[in-house]
Amino acid sequence: MYNKFAFCTSFGPTGWEKYAKKFAETWKEFLPWASLSMYYHDCTLPEDAPKAPNIRYVNLVETCPEITEWKLKNQTMNGHGQNGYNYRRDAVKFSHKVFALAQRGRELGNERHLPFLVWIDADCYAKAVVDPTEFANIFRGEPDVVYLGRNGTYAETSFLAFNLYTEAGRNLLNDLLEAYLSGEVFCWSEWHDGFIFSRLLTIARWKDLRETNLTPNVAGAGSDAFNTSIVGKWFTHLKGPVAKGEGGKQPIRILPKDCVDHSVIHENIKW
């Protein structure tokens, strides 16, 4: 039953010591049943990478040469501009995730083994034993895609799953890759995977996509959909640059509040 899930993630040259090492160590401890592919790029495999039967390490550049060509062609699309760095327009950074997902999907298709392809960002770590039966309940009904939604903004894609058994699931994954390969990503106001995935999801709904949103009541940009979802029972997402660089501390969350009563605001709108 549990070989229906194939997990993957990726990390770069600075990510191993900051978070990916802990990701691999805790995966080995808490998810011995779950097959994981860790794609690394622009670095060599660390010598202290944990060895486990269910963990494989894959050089993304070697196994997916198209990413090198794409990065060379779009190397200036890296979020740096006259006003400093803007992660929302760093297509190069987020392309590793998209290419790794697509590559793993291709591998599974070639092997004629089409499970749910599940992505978890490497800046997460397991904190409790993951019961495979309970985890499988997330996917009841065999949806085409499972994700963490945030009302009024783009989805939190630190956890994401595509059903490779279904045409709709495969098409959504292929569309995500094609958005980057074709350059369509640069036609949007933001170039990261969360924004692009959410736009493609909206389009796919017109084609009767079957979706499972694990966080239907989470609202607003910056909302912590991951840690408040069912996935947060087993994993912690080191959300934000402070958390990534300082041993798991969470950034301060600011909840804005209107300075006048709602009734006054509504009357002003009417006026």
PDB file of C-alpha atoms in Angstrom:
ATOM      1  CA  MET A   1       0.000   0.000   0.000  1.00  0.00           C
ATOM      2  CA  TYR A   2       2.637   2.500   1.033  1.00  0.00           C
ATOM      3  CA  ASN A   3       4.712   2.298  -2.145  1.00  0.00           C
ATOM      4  CA  LYS A   4       1.973   4.516  -3.598  1.00  0.00           C
ATOM      5  CA  PHE A   5       3.928   7.497  -2.217  1.00  0.00           C
ATOM      6  CA  ALA A   6       7.193   8.765  -3.689  1.00  0.00           C
ATOM      7  CA  PHE A   7       8.667  11.714  -1.777  1.00  0.00           C
ATOM      8  CA  CYS A   8      11.215  14.201  -3.060  1.00  0.00           C
ATOM      9  CA  THR A   9      12.973  17.409  -2.106  1.00  0.00           C
ATOM     10  CA  SER A  10      16.066  19.404  -3.100  1.00  0.00           C
ATOM     11  CA  PHE A  11      18.875  21.443  -1.599  1.00  0.00           C
ATOM     12  CA  GLY A  12      21.743  23.600  -2.825  1.00  0.00           C
ATOM     13  CA  PRO A  13      25.283  24.388  -1.679  1.00  0.00           C
ATOM     14  CA  THR A  14      24.292  26.402   1.400  1.00  0.00           C
ATOM     15  CA  GLY A  15      21.256  24.356   2.359  1.00  0.00           C
ATOM     16  CA  TRP A  16      22.833  21.180   3.722  1.00  0.00           C
ATOM     17  CA  GLU A  17      24.205  22.468   7.003  1.00  0.00           C
ATOM     18  CA  LYS A  18      21.373  24.975   7.482  1.00  0.00           C
ATOM     19  CA  TYR A  19      18.494  22.533   7.201  1.00  0.00           C
ATOM     20  CA  ALA A  20      18.743  19.641   4.693  1.00  0.00           C
ATOM     21  CA  LYS A  21      21.006  17.518   6.904  1.00  0.00           C
ATOM     22  CA  LYS A  22      18.423  17.578   9.680  1.00  0.00           C
ATOM     23  CA  PHE A  23      15.728  16.811   7.115  1.00  0.00           C
ATOM     24  CA  ALA A  24      17.566  13.636   6.053  1.00  0.00           C
ATOM     25  CA  GLU A  25      18.464  12.573   9.599  1.00  0.00           C
ATOM     26  CA  THR A  26      14.917  12.891  10.880  1.00  0.00           C
ATOM     27  CA  TRP A  27      13.519  11.232   7.763  1.00  0.00           C
ATOM     28  CA  LYS A  28      15.701   8.216   8.445  1.00  0.00           C
ATOM     29  CA  GLU A  29      14.491   8.130  12.048  1.00  0.00           C
ATOM     30  CA  PHE A  30      10.770   8.734  11.667  1.00  0.00           C
ATOM     31  CA  LEU A  31       9.831   7.574   8.132  1.00  0.00           C
ATOM     32  CA  PRO A  32      11.641   4.263   7.444  1.00  0.00           C
ATOM     33  CA  TRP A  33       8.739   3.163   5.225  1.00  0.00           C
ATOM     34  CA  ALA A  34       8.799   6.211   2.922  1.00  0.00           C
ATOM     35  CA  SER A  35      10.873   6.369  -0.272  1.00  0.00           C
ATOM     36  CA  LEU A  36      12.682   9.717  -0.539  1.00  0.00           C
ATOM     37  CA  SER A  37      14.711  11.236  -3.390  1.00  0.00           C
ATOM     38  CA  MET A  38      16.905  14.176  -2.346  1.00  0.00           C
ATOM     39  CA  TYR A  39      18.093  16.179  -5.355  1.00  0.00           C
ATOM     40  CA  TYR A  40      21.162  18.337  -4.818  1.00  0.00           C
ATOM     41  CA  HIS A  41      22.495  20.989  -7.176  1.00  0.00           C
ATOM     42  CA  ASP A  42      25.604  23.135  -7.620  1.00  0.00           C
ATOM     43  CA  CYS A  43      27.461  21.113  -4.970  1.00  0.00           C
ATOM     44  CA  THR A  44      28.794  17.656  -4.256  1.00  0.00           C
ATOM     45  CA  LEU A  45      27.016  15.165  -2.034  1.00  0.00           C
ATOM     46  CA  PRO A  46      28.061  15.868   1.581  1.00  0.00           C
ATOM     47  CA  GLU A  47      30.195  13.135   3.131  1.00  0.00           C
ATOM     48  CA  ASP A  48      27.977  13.047   6.213  1.00  0.00           C
ATOM     49  CA  ALA A  49      24.784  12.388   4.250  1.00  0.00           C
ATOM     50  CA  PRO A  50      22.794   9.768   6.237  1.00  0.00           C
ATOM     51  CA  LYS A  51      22.609   6.369   4.558  1.00  0.00           C
ATOM     52  CA  ALA A  52      19.289   4.531   4.555  1.00  0.00           C
ATOM     53  CA  PRO A  53      17.588   2.016   2.242  1.00  0.00           C
ATOM     54  CA  ASN A  54      14.719   4.426   1.631  1.00  0.00           C
ATOM     55  CA  ILE A  55      16.825   7.546   0.883  1.00  0.00           C
ATOM     56  CA  ARG A  56      18.512   8.187  -2.463  1.00  0.00           C
ATOM     57  CA  TYR A  57      20.617  11.215  -3.329  1.00  0.00           C
ATOM     58  CA  VAL A  58      20.502  12.452  -6.912  1.00  0.00           C
ATOM     59  CA  ASN A  59      22.644  15.073  -8.667  1.00  0.00           C
ATOM     60  CA  LEU A  60      19.981  17.225 -10.306  1.00  0.00           C
ATOM     61  CA  VAL A  61      22.327  18.803 -12.841  1.00  0.00           C
ATOM     62  CA  GLU A  62      23.603  15.432 -14.062  1.00  0.00           C
ATOM     63  CA  THR A  63      20.227  13.721 -14.242  1.00  0.00           C
ATOM     64  CA  CYS A  64      18.350  16.731 -15.633  1.00  0.00           C
ATOM     65  CA  PRO A  65      20.694  18.612 -18.013  1.00  0.00           C
ATOM     66  CA  GLU A  66      17.885  20.856 -19.255  1.00  0.00           C
ATOM     67  CA  ILE A  67      18.073  22.843 -16.016  1.00  0.00           C
ATOM     68  CA  THR A  68      21.631  23.938 -16.826  1.00  0.00           C
ATOM     69  CA  GLU A  69      20.586  25.274 -20.216  1.00  0.00           C
ATOM     70  CA  TRP A  70      17.571  26.999 -18.708  1.00  0.00           C
ATOM     71  CA  LYS A  71      19.594  28.651 -15.937  1.00  0.00           C
ATOM     72  CA  LEU A  72      22.208  29.907 -18.397  1.00  0.00           C
ATOM     73  CA  LYS A  73      19.488  31.399 -20.562  1.00  0.00           C
ATOM     74  CA  ASN A  74      17.712  33.038 -17.620  1.00  0.00           C
ATOM     75  CA  GLN A  75      20.574  33.742 -15.226  1.00  0.00           C
ATOM     76  CA  THR A  76      19.564  37.397 -14.820  1.00  0.00           C
ATOM     77  CA  MET A  77      16.077  36.376 -13.639  1.00  0.00           C
ATOM     78  CA  ASN A  78      17.412  35.869 -10.130  1.00  0.00           C
ATOM     79  CA  GLY A  79      15.542  38.495  -8.140  1.00  0.00           C
ATOM     80  CA  HIS A  80      18.331  41.077  -8.171  1.00  0.00           C
ATOM     81  CA  GLY A  81      17.512  44.529  -9.533  1.00  0.00           C
ATOM     82  CA  GLN A  82      17.917  48.227  -8.965  1.00  0.00           C
ATOM     83  CA  ASN A  83      15.894  48.039  -5.759  1.00  0.00           C
ATOM     84  CA  GLY A  84      17.857  45.132  -4.278  1.00  0.00           C
ATOM     85  CA  TYR A  85      16.807  41.509  -3.990  1.00  0.00           C
ATOM     86  CA  ASN A  86      13.187  40.385  -4.390  1.00  0.00           C
ATOM     87  CA  TYR A  87      12.558  36.669  -3.835  1.00  0.00           C
ATOM     88  CA  ARG A  88       9.219  36.973  -5.640  1.00  0.00           C
ATOM     89  CA  ARG A  89      11.171  37.424  -8.872  1.00  0.00           C
ATOM     90  CA  ASP A  90      13.906  34.895  -8.266  1.00  0.00           C
ATOM     91  CA  ALA A  91      12.904  32.339 -10.878  1.00  0.00           C
ATOM     92  CA  VAL A  92      16.376  30.771 -10.795  1.00  0.00           C
ATOM     93  CA  LYS A  93      16.144  29.875  -7.111  1.00  0.00           C
ATOM     94  CA  PHE A  94      12.712  28.262  -7.370  1.00  0.00           C
ATOM     95  CA  SER A  95      13.438  26.529 -10.672  1.00  0.00           C
ATOM     96  CA  HIS A  96      15.399  23.805  -8.834  1.00  0.00           C
ATOM     97  CA  LYS A  97      12.219  22.698  -7.105  1.00  0.00           C
ATOM     98  CA  VAL A  98      10.225  22.633 -10.330  1.00  0.00           C
ATOM     99  CA  PHE A  99      12.869  20.708 -12.287  1.00  0.00           C
ATOM    100  CA  ALA A 100      13.400  18.226  -9.446  1.00  0.00           C
ATOM    101  CA  LEU A 101       9.673  17.528  -9.246  1.00  0.00           C
ATOM    102  CA  ALA A 102       9.422  17.068 -13.005  1.00  0.00           C
ATOM    103  CA  GLN A 103      12.488  14.835 -13.113  1.00  0.00           C
ATOM    104  CA  ARG A 104      11.170  12.543 -10.391  1.00  0.00           C
ATOM    105  CA  GLY A 105       7.825  12.406 -12.158  1.00  0.00           C
ATOM    106  CA  ARG A 106       9.532  11.319 -15.368  1.00  0.00           C
ATOM    107  CA  GLU A 107      11.530   8.663 -13.563  1.00  0.00           C
ATOM    108  CA  LEU A 108       8.421   7.200 -11.996  1.00  0.00           C
ATOM    109  CA  GLY A 109       6.627   7.216 -15.335  1.00  0.00           C
ATOM    110  CA  ASN A 110       9.486   5.438 -17.071  1.00  0.00           C
ATOM    111  CA  GLU A 111       9.460   2.822 -14.329  1.00  0.00           C
ATOM    112  CA  ARG A 112       5.689   2.421 -14.865  1.00  0.00           C
ATOM    113  CA  HIS A 113       5.332   3.123 -11.167  1.00  0.00           C
ATOM    114  CA  LEU A 114       2.874   5.972 -10.823  1.00  0.00           C
ATOM    115  CA  PRO A 115       2.163   6.825  -7.177  1.00  0.00           C
ATOM    116  CA  PHE A 116       1.453  10.136  -5.550  1.00  0.00           C
ATOM    117  CA  LEU A 117       4.512  12.313  -6.039  1.00  0.00           C
ATOM    118  CA  VAL A 118       4.880  14.202  -2.750  1.00  0.00           C
ATOM    119  CA  TRP A 119       7.114  17.236  -2.324  1.00  0.00           C
ATOM    120  CA  ILE A 120       8.318  18.499   1.067  1.00  0.00           C
ATOM    121  CA  ASP A 121      10.704  21.453   1.269  1.00  0.00           C
ATOM    122  CA  ALA A 122      14.103  20.531   2.676  1.00  0.00           C
ATOM    123  CA  ASP A 123      13.838  23.324   5.258  1.00  0.00           C
ATOM    124  CA  CYS A 124      11.480  21.043   7.169  1.00  0.00           C
ATOM    125  CA  TYR A 125      12.213  18.212   9.558  1.00  0.00           C
ATOM    126  CA  ALA A 126      10.263  15.287  10.962  1.00  0.00           C
ATOM    127  CA  LYS A 127       9.489  15.496  14.681  1.00  0.00           C
ATOM    128  CA  ALA A 128       7.327  12.420  15.250  1.00  0.00           C
ATOM    129  CA  VAL A 129       6.802   8.934  13.877  1.00  0.00           C
ATOM    130  CA  VAL A 130       4.650   9.176  10.767  1.00  0.00           C
ATOM    131  CA  ASP A 131       2.066   6.411  10.741  1.00  0.00           C
ATOM    132  CA  PRO A 132       1.678   5.395   7.082  1.00  0.00           C
ATOM    133  CA  THR A 133      -2.013   4.560   7.403  1.00  0.00           C
ATOM    134  CA  GLU A 134      -2.791   7.916   8.976  1.00  0.00           C
ATOM    135  CA  PHE A 135      -0.702   9.689   6.355  1.00  0.00           C
ATOM    136  CA  ALA A 136      -2.573   7.843   3.589  1.00  0.00           C
ATOM    137  CA  ASN A 137      -5.850   9.244   4.923  1.00  0.00           C
ATOM    138  CA  ILE A 138      -4.796  12.642   3.554  1.00  0.00           C
ATOM    139  CA  PHE A 139      -5.219  11.191   0.080  1.00  0.00           C
ATOM    140  CA  ARG A 140      -8.586   9.523   0.556  1.00  0.00           C
ATOM    141  CA  GLY A 141     -10.729   9.846  -2.544  1.00  0.00           C
ATOM    142  CA  GLU A 142      -7.626   9.794  -4.757  1.00  0.00           C
ATOM    143  CA  PRO A 143      -7.584  13.543  -5.632  1.00  0.00           C
ATOM    144  CA  ASP A 144      -5.532  14.827  -8.562  1.00  0.00           C
ATOM    145  CA  VAL A 145      -3.586  17.235  -6.349  1.00  0.00           C
ATOM    146  CA  VAL A 146      -3.116  17.884  -2.620  1.00  0.00           C
ATOM    147  CA  TYR A 147      -1.842  21.241  -1.390  1.00  0.00           C
ATOM    148  CA  LEU A 148      -1.878  23.837   1.399  1.00  0.00           C
ATOM    149  CA  GLY A 149      -4.158  26.692   0.388  1.00  0.00           C
ATOM    150  CA  ARG A 150      -4.183  30.234   1.738  1.00  0.00           C
ATOM    151  CA  ASN A 151      -7.297  32.276   1.036  1.00  0.00           C
ATOM    152  CA  GLY A 152      -6.729  35.478  -0.894  1.00  0.00           C
ATOM    153  CA  THR A 153      -3.193  34.666  -1.945  1.00  0.00           C
ATOM    154  CA  TYR A 154      -1.055  31.927  -3.479  1.00  0.00           C
ATOM    155  CA  ALA A 155      -0.716  28.457  -1.949  1.00  0.00           C
ATOM    156  CA  GLU A 156       1.985  27.360   0.486  1.00  0.00           C
ATOM    157  CA  THR A 157       3.917  24.855  -1.643  1.00  0.00           C
ATOM    158  CA  SER A 158       6.286  23.549   1.022  1.00  0.00           C
ATOM    159  CA  PHE A 159       4.016  20.473   0.909  1.00  0.00           C
ATOM    160  CA  LEU A 160       2.565  19.463  -2.419  1.00  0.00           C
ATOM    161  CA  ALA A 161       1.401  16.214  -4.012  1.00  0.00           C
ATOM    162  CA  PHE A 162       0.501  15.250  -7.577  1.00  0.00           C
ATOM    163  CA  ASN A 163      -1.498  12.131  -8.427  1.00  0.00           C
ATOM    164  CA  LEU A 164       0.495  10.572 -11.258  1.00  0.00           C
ATOM    165  CA  TYR A 165      -2.156   7.905 -11.763  1.00  0.00           C
ATOM    166  CA  THR A 166      -4.515  10.510 -13.230  1.00  0.00           C
ATOM    167  CA  GLU A 167      -4.202  12.558 -16.395  1.00  0.00           C
ATOM    168  CA  ALA A 168      -5.226  15.720 -14.560  1.00  0.00           C
ATOM    169  CA  GLY A 169      -2.499  15.223 -11.934  1.00  0.00           C
ATOM    170  CA  ARG A 170       0.160  14.596 -14.563  1.00  0.00           C
ATOM    171  CA  ASN A 171      -0.990  17.541 -16.653  1.00  0.00           C
ATOM    172  CA  LEU A 172      -0.768  19.948 -13.723  1.00  0.00           C
ATOM    173  CA  LEU A 173       2.803  18.858 -12.995  1.00  0.00           C
ATOM    174  CA  ASN A 174       3.726  19.135 -16.682  1.00  0.00           C
ATOM    175  CA  ASP A 175       2.144  22.580 -16.918  1.00  0.00           C
ATOM    176  CA  LEU A 176       4.244  23.758 -13.972  1.00  0.00           C
ATOM    177  CA  LEU A 177       7.445  22.676 -15.705  1.00  0.00           C
ATOM    178  CA  GLU A 178       6.338  24.065 -19.065  1.00  0.00           C
ATOM    179  CA  ALA A 179       5.636  27.468 -17.508  1.00  0.00           C
ATOM    180  CA  TYR A 180       9.351  27.716 -16.736  1.00  0.00           C
ATOM    181  CA  LEU A 181      10.671  26.037 -19.883  1.00  0.00           C
ATOM    182  CA  SER A 182       8.591  28.220 -22.202  1.00  0.00           C
ATOM    183  CA  GLY A 183       9.302  31.445 -20.335  1.00  0.00           C
ATOM    184  CA  GLU A 184       5.611  31.902 -19.542  1.00  0.00           C
ATOM    185  CA  VAL A 185       6.611  32.358 -15.903  1.00  0.00           C
ATOM    186  CA  PHE A 186       8.032  35.782 -16.792  1.00  0.00           C
ATOM    187  CA  CYS A 187       4.625  36.962 -17.997  1.00  0.00           C
ATOM    188  CA  TRP A 188       3.329  36.826 -14.416  1.00  0.00           C
ATOM    189  CA  SER A 189       3.887  39.399 -11.696  1.00  0.00           C
ATOM    190  CA  GLU A 190       5.698  36.846  -9.490  1.00  0.00           C
ATOM    191  CA  TRP A 191       8.023  34.075 -10.658  1.00  0.00           C
ATOM    192  CA  HIS A 192       8.223  31.637  -7.739  1.00  0.00           C
ATOM    193  CA  ASP A 193       6.616  28.203  -7.762  1.00  0.00           C
ATOM    194  CA  GLY A 194       3.903  29.038  -5.223  1.00  0.00           C
ATOM    195  CA  PHE A 195       2.502  31.850  -7.340  1.00  0.00           C
ATOM    196  CA  ILE A 196       2.740  29.936 -10.630  1.00  0.00           C
ATOM    197  CA  PHE A 197       1.259  26.751  -9.150  1.00  0.00           C
ATOM    198  CA  SER A 198      -1.722  28.699  -7.808  1.00  0.00           C
ATOM    199  CA  ARG A 199      -2.412  30.303 -11.183  1.00  0.00           C
ATOM    200  CA  LEU A 200      -2.215  26.929 -12.936  1.00  0.00           C
ATOM    201  CA  LEU A 201      -4.476  25.429 -10.272  1.00  0.00           C
ATOM    202  CA  THR A 202      -7.125  28.053 -11.014  1.00  0.00           C
ATOM    203  CA  ILE A 203      -6.998  27.197 -14.711  1.00  0.00           C
ATOM    204  CA  ALA A 204      -7.090  23.436 -14.036  1.00  0.00           C
ATOM    205  CA  ARG A 205     -10.301  23.808 -12.023  1.00  0.00           C
ATOM    206  CA  TRP A 206     -12.109  24.615 -15.257  1.00  0.00           C
ATOM    207  CA  LYS A 207     -11.153  21.102 -16.388  1.00  0.00           C
ATOM    208  CA  ASP A 208     -12.811  19.427 -13.380  1.00  0.00           C
ATOM    209  CA  LEU A 209      -9.638  18.960 -11.375  1.00  0.00           C
ATOM    210  CA  ARG A 210     -10.210  16.986  -8.167  1.00  0.00           C
ATOM    211  CA  GLU A 211      -8.312  18.749  -5.406  1.00  0.00           C
ATOM    212  CA  THR A 212      -7.729  18.416  -1.675  1.00  0.00           C
ATOM    213  CA  ASN A 213      -6.894  21.626   0.136  1.00  0.00           C
ATOM    214  CA  LEU A 214      -5.545  20.684   3.571  1.00  0.00           C
ATOM    215  CA  THR A 215      -5.889  24.249   4.912  1.00  0.00           C
ATOM    216  CA  PRO A 216      -9.166  25.700   3.557  1.00  0.00           C
ATOM    217  CA  ASN A 217      -9.542  28.117   6.480  1.00  0.00           C
ATOM    218  CA  VAL A 218      -6.050  29.653   6.410  1.00  0.00           C
ATOM    219  CA  ALA A 219      -6.077  33.216   5.122  1.00  0.00           C
ATOM    220  CA  GLY A 220      -3.595  35.838   4.069  1.00  0.00           C
ATOM    221  CA  ALA A 221      -0.086  36.115   2.676  1.00  0.00           C
ATOM    222  CA  GLY A 222       2.501  34.941   5.191  1.00  0.00           C
ATOM    223  CA  SER A 223       0.032  32.682   7.000  1.00  0.00           C
ATOM    224  CA  ASP A 224       1.670  29.539   8.328  1.00  0.00           C
ATOM    225  CA  ALA A 225      -0.333  26.945   6.424  1.00  0.00           C
ATOM    226  CA  PHE A 226       2.238  24.169   6.848  1.00  0.00           C
ATOM    227  CA  ASN A 227       2.648  24.060  10.617  1.00  0.00           C
ATOM    228  CA  THR A 228      -1.081  24.529  11.239  1.00  0.00           C
ATOM    229  CA  SER A 229      -2.086  21.722   8.852  1.00  0.00           C
ATOM    230  CA  ILE A 230      -2.288  17.977   9.521  1.00  0.00           C
ATOM    231  CA  VAL A 231       1.236  17.780   8.092  1.00  0.00           C
ATOM    232  CA  GLY A 232       2.392  19.923  11.004  1.00  0.00           C
ATOM    233  CA  LYS A 233       1.590  17.014  13.303  1.00  0.00           C
ATOM    234  CA  TRP A 234       4.627  15.175  11.937  1.00  0.00           C
ATOM    235  CA  PHE A 235       6.862  17.902  10.494  1.00  0.00           C
ATOM    236  CA  THR A 236       8.054  21.391  11.342  1.00  0.00           C
ATOM    237  CA  HIS A 237       8.637  23.923   8.597  1.00  0.00           C
ATOM    238  CA  LEU A 238      11.400  26.399   9.408  1.00  0.00           C
ATOM    239  CA  LYS A 239       9.433  29.268   7.971  1.00  0.00           C
ATOM    240  CA  GLY A 240      11.323  32.435   7.082  1.00  0.00           C
ATOM    241  CA  PRO A 241      15.026  33.427   6.876  1.00  0.00           C
ATOM    242  CA  VAL A 242      15.365  33.895  10.633  1.00  0.00           C
ATOM    243  CA  ALA A 243      14.207  30.345  11.294  1.00  0.00           C
ATOM    244  CA  LYS A 244      16.480  28.882   8.639  1.00  0.00           C
ATOM    245  CA  GLY A 245      19.572  30.591   9.941  1.00  0.00           C
ATOM    246  CA  GLU A 246      19.097  30.435  13.692  1.00  0.00           C
ATOM    247  CA  GLY A 247      18.342  26.879  14.652  1.00  0.00           C
ATOM    248  CA  GLY A 248      14.608  26.741  14.131  1.00  0.00           C
ATOM    249  CA  LYS A 249      13.432  29.964  15.769  1.00  0.00           C
ATOM    250  CA  GLN A 250      10.190  31.207  14.294  1.00  0.00           C
ATOM    251  CA  PRO A 251       9.953  34.794  13.028  1.00  0.00           C
ATOM    252  CA  ILE A 252       7.671  37.234  14.840  1.00  0.00           C
ATOM    253  CA  ARG A 253       4.171  37.090  13.376  1.00  0.00           C
ATOM    254  CA  ILE A 254       2.499  40.494  13.042  1.00  0.00           C
ATOM    255  CA  LEU A 255      -1.288  40.448  12.889  1.00  0.00           C
ATOM    256  CA  PRO A 256      -2.559  43.763  11.487  1.00  0.00           C
ATOM    257  CA  LYS A 257      -5.631  45.350  13.071  1.00  0.00           C
ATOM    258  CA  ASP A 258      -7.844  48.100  11.684  1.00  0.00           C
ATOM    259  CA  CYS A 259      -7.491  51.358  13.589  1.00  0.00           C
ATOM    260  CA  VAL A 260     -11.200  52.193  13.339  1.00  0.00           C
ATOM    261  CA  ASP A 261     -14.376  50.176  13.804  1.00  0.00           C
ATOM    262  CA  HIS A 262     -15.602  48.060  10.865  1.00  0.00           C
ATOM    263  CA  SER A 263     -18.917  49.923  10.774  1.00  0.00           C
ATOM    264  CA  VAL A 264     -17.066  53.188  10.155  1.00  0.00           C
ATOM    265  CA  ILE A 265     -15.075  51.603   7.348  1.00  0.00           C
ATOM    266  CA  HIS A 266     -18.250  50.262   5.742  1.00  0.00           C
ATOM    267  CA  GLU A 267     -19.948  53.659   5.907  1.00  0.00           C
ATOM    268  CA  ASN A 268     -16.906  55.266   4.278  1.00  0.00           C
ATOM    269  CA  ILE A 269     -17.035  52.702   1.472  1.00  0.00           C
ATOM    270  CA  LYS A 270     -20.717  53.451   0.875  1.00  0.00           C
ATOM    271  CA  TRP A 271     -20.000  57.191   0.886  1.00  0.00           C
TER     272      TRP A 271
END
